[in-house]
PDB file of C-alpha atoms in Angstrom:
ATOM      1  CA  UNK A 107     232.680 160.642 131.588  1.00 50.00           C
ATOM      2  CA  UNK A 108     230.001 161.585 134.152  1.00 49.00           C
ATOM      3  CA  UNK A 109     228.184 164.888 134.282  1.00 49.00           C
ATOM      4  CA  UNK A 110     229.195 164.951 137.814  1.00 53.00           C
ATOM      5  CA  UNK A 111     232.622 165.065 136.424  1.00 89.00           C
ATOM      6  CA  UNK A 112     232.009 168.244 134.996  1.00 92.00           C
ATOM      7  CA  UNK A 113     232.198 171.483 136.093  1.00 95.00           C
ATOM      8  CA  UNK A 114     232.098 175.143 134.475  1.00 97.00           C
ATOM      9  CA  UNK A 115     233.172 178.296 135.402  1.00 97.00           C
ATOM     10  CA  UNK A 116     234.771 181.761 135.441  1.00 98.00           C
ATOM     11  CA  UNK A 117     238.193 181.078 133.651  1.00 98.00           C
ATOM     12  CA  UNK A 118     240.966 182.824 136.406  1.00 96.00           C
ATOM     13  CA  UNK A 119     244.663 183.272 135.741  1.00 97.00           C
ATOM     14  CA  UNK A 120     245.537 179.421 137.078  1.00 97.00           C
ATOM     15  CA  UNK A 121     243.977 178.316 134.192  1.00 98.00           C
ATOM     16  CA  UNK A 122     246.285 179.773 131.324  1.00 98.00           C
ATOM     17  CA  UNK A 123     248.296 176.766 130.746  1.00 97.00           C
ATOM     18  CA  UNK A 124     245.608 174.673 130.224  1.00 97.00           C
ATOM     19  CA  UNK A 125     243.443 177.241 127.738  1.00 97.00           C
ATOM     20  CA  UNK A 126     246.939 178.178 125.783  1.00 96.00           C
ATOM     21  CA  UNK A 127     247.225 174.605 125.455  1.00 95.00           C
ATOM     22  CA  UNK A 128     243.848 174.482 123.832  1.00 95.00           C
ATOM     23  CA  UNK A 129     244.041 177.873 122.237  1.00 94.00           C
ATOM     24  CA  UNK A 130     246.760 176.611 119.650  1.00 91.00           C
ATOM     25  CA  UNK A 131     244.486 173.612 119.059  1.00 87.00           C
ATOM     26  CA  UNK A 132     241.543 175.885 118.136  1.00 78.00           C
ATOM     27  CA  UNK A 133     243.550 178.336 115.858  1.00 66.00           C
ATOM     28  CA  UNK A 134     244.156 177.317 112.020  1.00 71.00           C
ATOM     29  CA  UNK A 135     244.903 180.772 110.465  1.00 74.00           C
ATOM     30  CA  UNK A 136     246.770 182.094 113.441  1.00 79.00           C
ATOM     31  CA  UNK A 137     249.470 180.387 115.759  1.00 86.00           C
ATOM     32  CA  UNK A 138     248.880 181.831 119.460  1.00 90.00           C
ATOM     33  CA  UNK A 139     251.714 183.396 120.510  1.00 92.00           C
ATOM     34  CA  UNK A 140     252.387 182.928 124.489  1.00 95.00           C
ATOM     35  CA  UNK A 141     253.903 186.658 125.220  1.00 96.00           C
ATOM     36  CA  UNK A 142     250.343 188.116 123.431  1.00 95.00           C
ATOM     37  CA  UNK A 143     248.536 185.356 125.466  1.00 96.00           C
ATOM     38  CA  UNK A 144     249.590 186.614 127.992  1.00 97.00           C
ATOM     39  CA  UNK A 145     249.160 190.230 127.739  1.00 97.00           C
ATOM     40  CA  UNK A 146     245.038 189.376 127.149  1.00 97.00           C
ATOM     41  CA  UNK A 147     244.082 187.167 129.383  1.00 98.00           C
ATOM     42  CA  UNK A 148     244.652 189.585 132.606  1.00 97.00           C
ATOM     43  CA  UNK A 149     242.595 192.278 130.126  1.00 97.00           C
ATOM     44  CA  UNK A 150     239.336 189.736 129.151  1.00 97.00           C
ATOM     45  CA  UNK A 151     239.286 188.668 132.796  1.00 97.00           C
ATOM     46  CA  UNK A 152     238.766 192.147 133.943  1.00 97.00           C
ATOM     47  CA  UNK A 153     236.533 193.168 130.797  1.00 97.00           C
ATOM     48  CA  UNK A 154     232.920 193.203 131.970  1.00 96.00           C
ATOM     49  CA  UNK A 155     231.140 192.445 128.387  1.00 97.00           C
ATOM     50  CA  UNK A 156     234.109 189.517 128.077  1.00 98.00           C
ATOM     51  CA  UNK A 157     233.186 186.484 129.003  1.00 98.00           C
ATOM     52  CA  UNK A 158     235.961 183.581 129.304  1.00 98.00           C
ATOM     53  CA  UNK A 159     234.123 179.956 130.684  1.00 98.00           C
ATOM     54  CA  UNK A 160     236.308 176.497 131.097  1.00 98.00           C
ATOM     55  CA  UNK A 161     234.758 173.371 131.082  1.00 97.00           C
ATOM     56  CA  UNK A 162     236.850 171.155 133.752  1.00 97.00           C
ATOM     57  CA  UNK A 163     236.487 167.439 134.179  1.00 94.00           C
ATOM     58  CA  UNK A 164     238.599 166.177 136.990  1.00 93.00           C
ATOM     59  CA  UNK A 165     239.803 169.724 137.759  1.00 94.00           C
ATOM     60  CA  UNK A 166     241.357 169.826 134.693  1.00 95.00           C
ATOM     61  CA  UNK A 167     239.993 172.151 131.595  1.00 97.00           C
ATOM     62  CA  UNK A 168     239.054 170.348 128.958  1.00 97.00           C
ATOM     63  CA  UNK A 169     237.024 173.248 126.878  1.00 97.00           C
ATOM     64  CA  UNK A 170     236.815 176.905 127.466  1.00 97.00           C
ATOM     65  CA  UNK A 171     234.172 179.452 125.575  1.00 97.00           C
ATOM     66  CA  UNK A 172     235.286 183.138 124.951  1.00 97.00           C
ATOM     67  CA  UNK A 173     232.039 185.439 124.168  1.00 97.00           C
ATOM     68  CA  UNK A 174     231.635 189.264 124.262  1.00 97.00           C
ATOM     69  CA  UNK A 175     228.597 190.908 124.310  1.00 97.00           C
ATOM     70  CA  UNK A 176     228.668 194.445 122.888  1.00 96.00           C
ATOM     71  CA  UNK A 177     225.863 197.587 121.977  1.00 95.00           C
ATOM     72  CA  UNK A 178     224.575 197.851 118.463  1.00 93.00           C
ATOM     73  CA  UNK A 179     222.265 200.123 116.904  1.00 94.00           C
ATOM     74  CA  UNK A 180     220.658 197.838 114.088  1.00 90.00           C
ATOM     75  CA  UNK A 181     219.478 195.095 116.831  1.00 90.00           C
ATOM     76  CA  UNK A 182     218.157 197.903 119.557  1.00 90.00           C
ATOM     77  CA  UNK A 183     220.670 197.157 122.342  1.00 93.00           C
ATOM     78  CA  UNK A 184     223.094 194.438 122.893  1.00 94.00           C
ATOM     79  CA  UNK A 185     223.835 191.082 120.739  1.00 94.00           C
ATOM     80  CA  UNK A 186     226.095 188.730 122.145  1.00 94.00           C
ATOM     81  CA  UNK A 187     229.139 186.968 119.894  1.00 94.00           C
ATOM     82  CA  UNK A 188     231.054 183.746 120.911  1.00 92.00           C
ATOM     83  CA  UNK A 189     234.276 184.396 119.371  1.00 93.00           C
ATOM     84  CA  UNK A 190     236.196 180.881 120.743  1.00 92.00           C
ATOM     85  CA  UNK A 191     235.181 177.748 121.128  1.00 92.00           C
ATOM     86  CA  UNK A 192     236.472 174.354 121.672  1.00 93.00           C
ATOM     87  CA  UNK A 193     236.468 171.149 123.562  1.00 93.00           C
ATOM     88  CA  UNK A 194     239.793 169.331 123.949  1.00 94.00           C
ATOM     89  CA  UNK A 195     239.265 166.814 121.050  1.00 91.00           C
ATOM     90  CA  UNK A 196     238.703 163.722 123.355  1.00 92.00           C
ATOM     91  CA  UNK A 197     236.565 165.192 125.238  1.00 93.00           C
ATOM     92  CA  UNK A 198     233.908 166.046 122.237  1.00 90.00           C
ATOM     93  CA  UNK A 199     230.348 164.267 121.553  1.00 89.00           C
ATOM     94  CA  UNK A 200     230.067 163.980 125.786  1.00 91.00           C
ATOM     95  CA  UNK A 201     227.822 167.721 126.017  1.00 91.00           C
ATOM     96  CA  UNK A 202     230.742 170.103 127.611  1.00 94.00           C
ATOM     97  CA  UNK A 203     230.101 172.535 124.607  1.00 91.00           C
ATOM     98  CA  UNK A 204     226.778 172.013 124.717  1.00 92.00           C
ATOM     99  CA  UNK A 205     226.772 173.105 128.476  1.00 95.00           C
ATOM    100  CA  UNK A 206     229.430 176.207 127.697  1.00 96.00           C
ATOM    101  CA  UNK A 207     226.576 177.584 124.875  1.00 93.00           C
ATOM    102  CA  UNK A 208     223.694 177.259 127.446  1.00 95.00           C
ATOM    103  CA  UNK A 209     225.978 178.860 130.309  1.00 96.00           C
ATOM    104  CA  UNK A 210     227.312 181.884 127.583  1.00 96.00           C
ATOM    105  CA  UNK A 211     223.775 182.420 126.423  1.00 93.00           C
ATOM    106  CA  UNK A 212     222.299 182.600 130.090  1.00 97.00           C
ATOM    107  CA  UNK A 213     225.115 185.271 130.624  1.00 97.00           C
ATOM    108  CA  UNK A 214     224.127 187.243 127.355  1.00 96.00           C
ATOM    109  CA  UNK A 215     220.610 187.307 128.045  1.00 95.00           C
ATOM    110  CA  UNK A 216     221.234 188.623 131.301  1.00 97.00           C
ATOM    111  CA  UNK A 217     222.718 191.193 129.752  1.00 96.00           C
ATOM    112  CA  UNK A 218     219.872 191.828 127.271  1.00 95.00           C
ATOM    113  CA  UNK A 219     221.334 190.218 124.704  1.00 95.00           C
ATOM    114  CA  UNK A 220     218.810 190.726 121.448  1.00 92.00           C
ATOM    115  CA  UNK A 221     220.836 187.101 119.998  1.00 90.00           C
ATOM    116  CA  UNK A 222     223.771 185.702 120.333  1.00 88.00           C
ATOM    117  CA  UNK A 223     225.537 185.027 117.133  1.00 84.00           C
ATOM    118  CA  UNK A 224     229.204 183.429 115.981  1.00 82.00           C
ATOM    119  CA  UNK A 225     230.859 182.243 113.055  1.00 75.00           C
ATOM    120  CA  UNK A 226     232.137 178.892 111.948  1.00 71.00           C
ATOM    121  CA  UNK A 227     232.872 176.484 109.127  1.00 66.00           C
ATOM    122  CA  UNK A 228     232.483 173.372 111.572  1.00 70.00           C
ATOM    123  CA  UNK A 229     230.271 171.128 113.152  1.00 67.00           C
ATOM    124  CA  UNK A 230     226.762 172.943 111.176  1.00 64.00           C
ATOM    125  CA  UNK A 231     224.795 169.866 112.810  1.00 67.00           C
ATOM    126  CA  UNK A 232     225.899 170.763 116.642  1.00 69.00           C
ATOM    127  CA  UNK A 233     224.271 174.325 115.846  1.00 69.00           C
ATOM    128  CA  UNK A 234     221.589 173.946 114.424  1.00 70.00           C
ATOM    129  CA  UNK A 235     220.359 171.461 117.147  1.00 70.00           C
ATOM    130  CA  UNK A 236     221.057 174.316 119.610  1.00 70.00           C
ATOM    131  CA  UNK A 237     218.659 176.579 117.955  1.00 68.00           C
ATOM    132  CA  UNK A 238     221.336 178.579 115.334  1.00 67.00           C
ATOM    133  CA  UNK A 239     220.249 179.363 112.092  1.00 68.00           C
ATOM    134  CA  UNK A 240     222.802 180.275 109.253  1.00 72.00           C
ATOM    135  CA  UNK A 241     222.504 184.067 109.092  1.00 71.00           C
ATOM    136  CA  UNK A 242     225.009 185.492 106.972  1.00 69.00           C
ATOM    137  CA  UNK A 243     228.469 184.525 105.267  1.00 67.00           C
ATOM    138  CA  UNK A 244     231.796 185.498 107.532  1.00 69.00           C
ATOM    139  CA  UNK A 245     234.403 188.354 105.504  1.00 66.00           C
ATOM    140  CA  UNK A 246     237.285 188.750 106.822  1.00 66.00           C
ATOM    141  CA  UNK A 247     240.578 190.850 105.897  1.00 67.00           C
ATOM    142  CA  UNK A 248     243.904 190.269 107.524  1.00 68.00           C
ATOM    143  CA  UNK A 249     245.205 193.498 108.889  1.00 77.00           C
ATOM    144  CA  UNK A 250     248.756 191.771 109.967  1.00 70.00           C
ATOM    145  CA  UNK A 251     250.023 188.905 108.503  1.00 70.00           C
ATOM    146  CA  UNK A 252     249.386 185.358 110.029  1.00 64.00           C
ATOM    147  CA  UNK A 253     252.205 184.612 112.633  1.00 62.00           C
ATOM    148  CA  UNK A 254     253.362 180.776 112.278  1.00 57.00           C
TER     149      UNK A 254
END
């Protein structure tokens, strides 16, 4: 792969086969469902702190980044949070999430982003050569059960 073979941008409703595809790759507690899918995606599209990039190579995606950023009062303003991530897994090690990071966090600190932030159990080595440091450990509490 060439980096003229890549491309990023604005994810737009064409591209839901291709990041449901994807999104069942990237979830391991949840299984996507494509009815709820469905519902969303019009909803982040429109949502101006949403943020939903692909990664395309060959005018197909291969990645896609889903970040929010969102008002706080501890951090004086805004902090941005990636909440998805992935790169189809053939596709990894060539710099597409590399290059969806670097496009999110241009996006956040136009927004005045005080840091952008996310949480993860995987690839520790990718992040901390994009400038993350480990911050804090990730609760969480199920609020409806996991659907499989």
């Amino acid at each position: 792969m060439t980096s003229g073979d890549l491309r990023l941008r604005r994810a737009d409703k064409s591209d839901a086969d291709e990041i449901f595809a994807l999104a069942r790759e990237f979830a391991l507690s949840f299984r996507p469902e494509r009815a709820a899918f469905d519902a969303a995606l019009p909803q982040l599209l429109q949502n101006e702190d949403a943020l939903l990039l692909v990664a395309t190579v060959d005018g197909t995606v291969r990645g896609y980044l889903l970040g929010y950023t969102h008002l706080t009062l501890f951090a004086n303003g805004r902090v941005a949070w990636v909440e998805e991530a992935i790169i189809e897994r053939n596709f990894r090690r060539h710099g597409i999430g590399r290059r969806l990071l670097e496009e999110f966090e241009a996006w956040a600190r136009s927004r005045e982003a005080g840091y952008m932030a996310l949480a993860t159990r995987r690839a520790a080595g990718f992040f901390s050569a994009l400038g993350f440091d480990v911050s804090a450990t990730y609760y969480r509490k199920m609020l409806t059960p996991p659907r499989t």
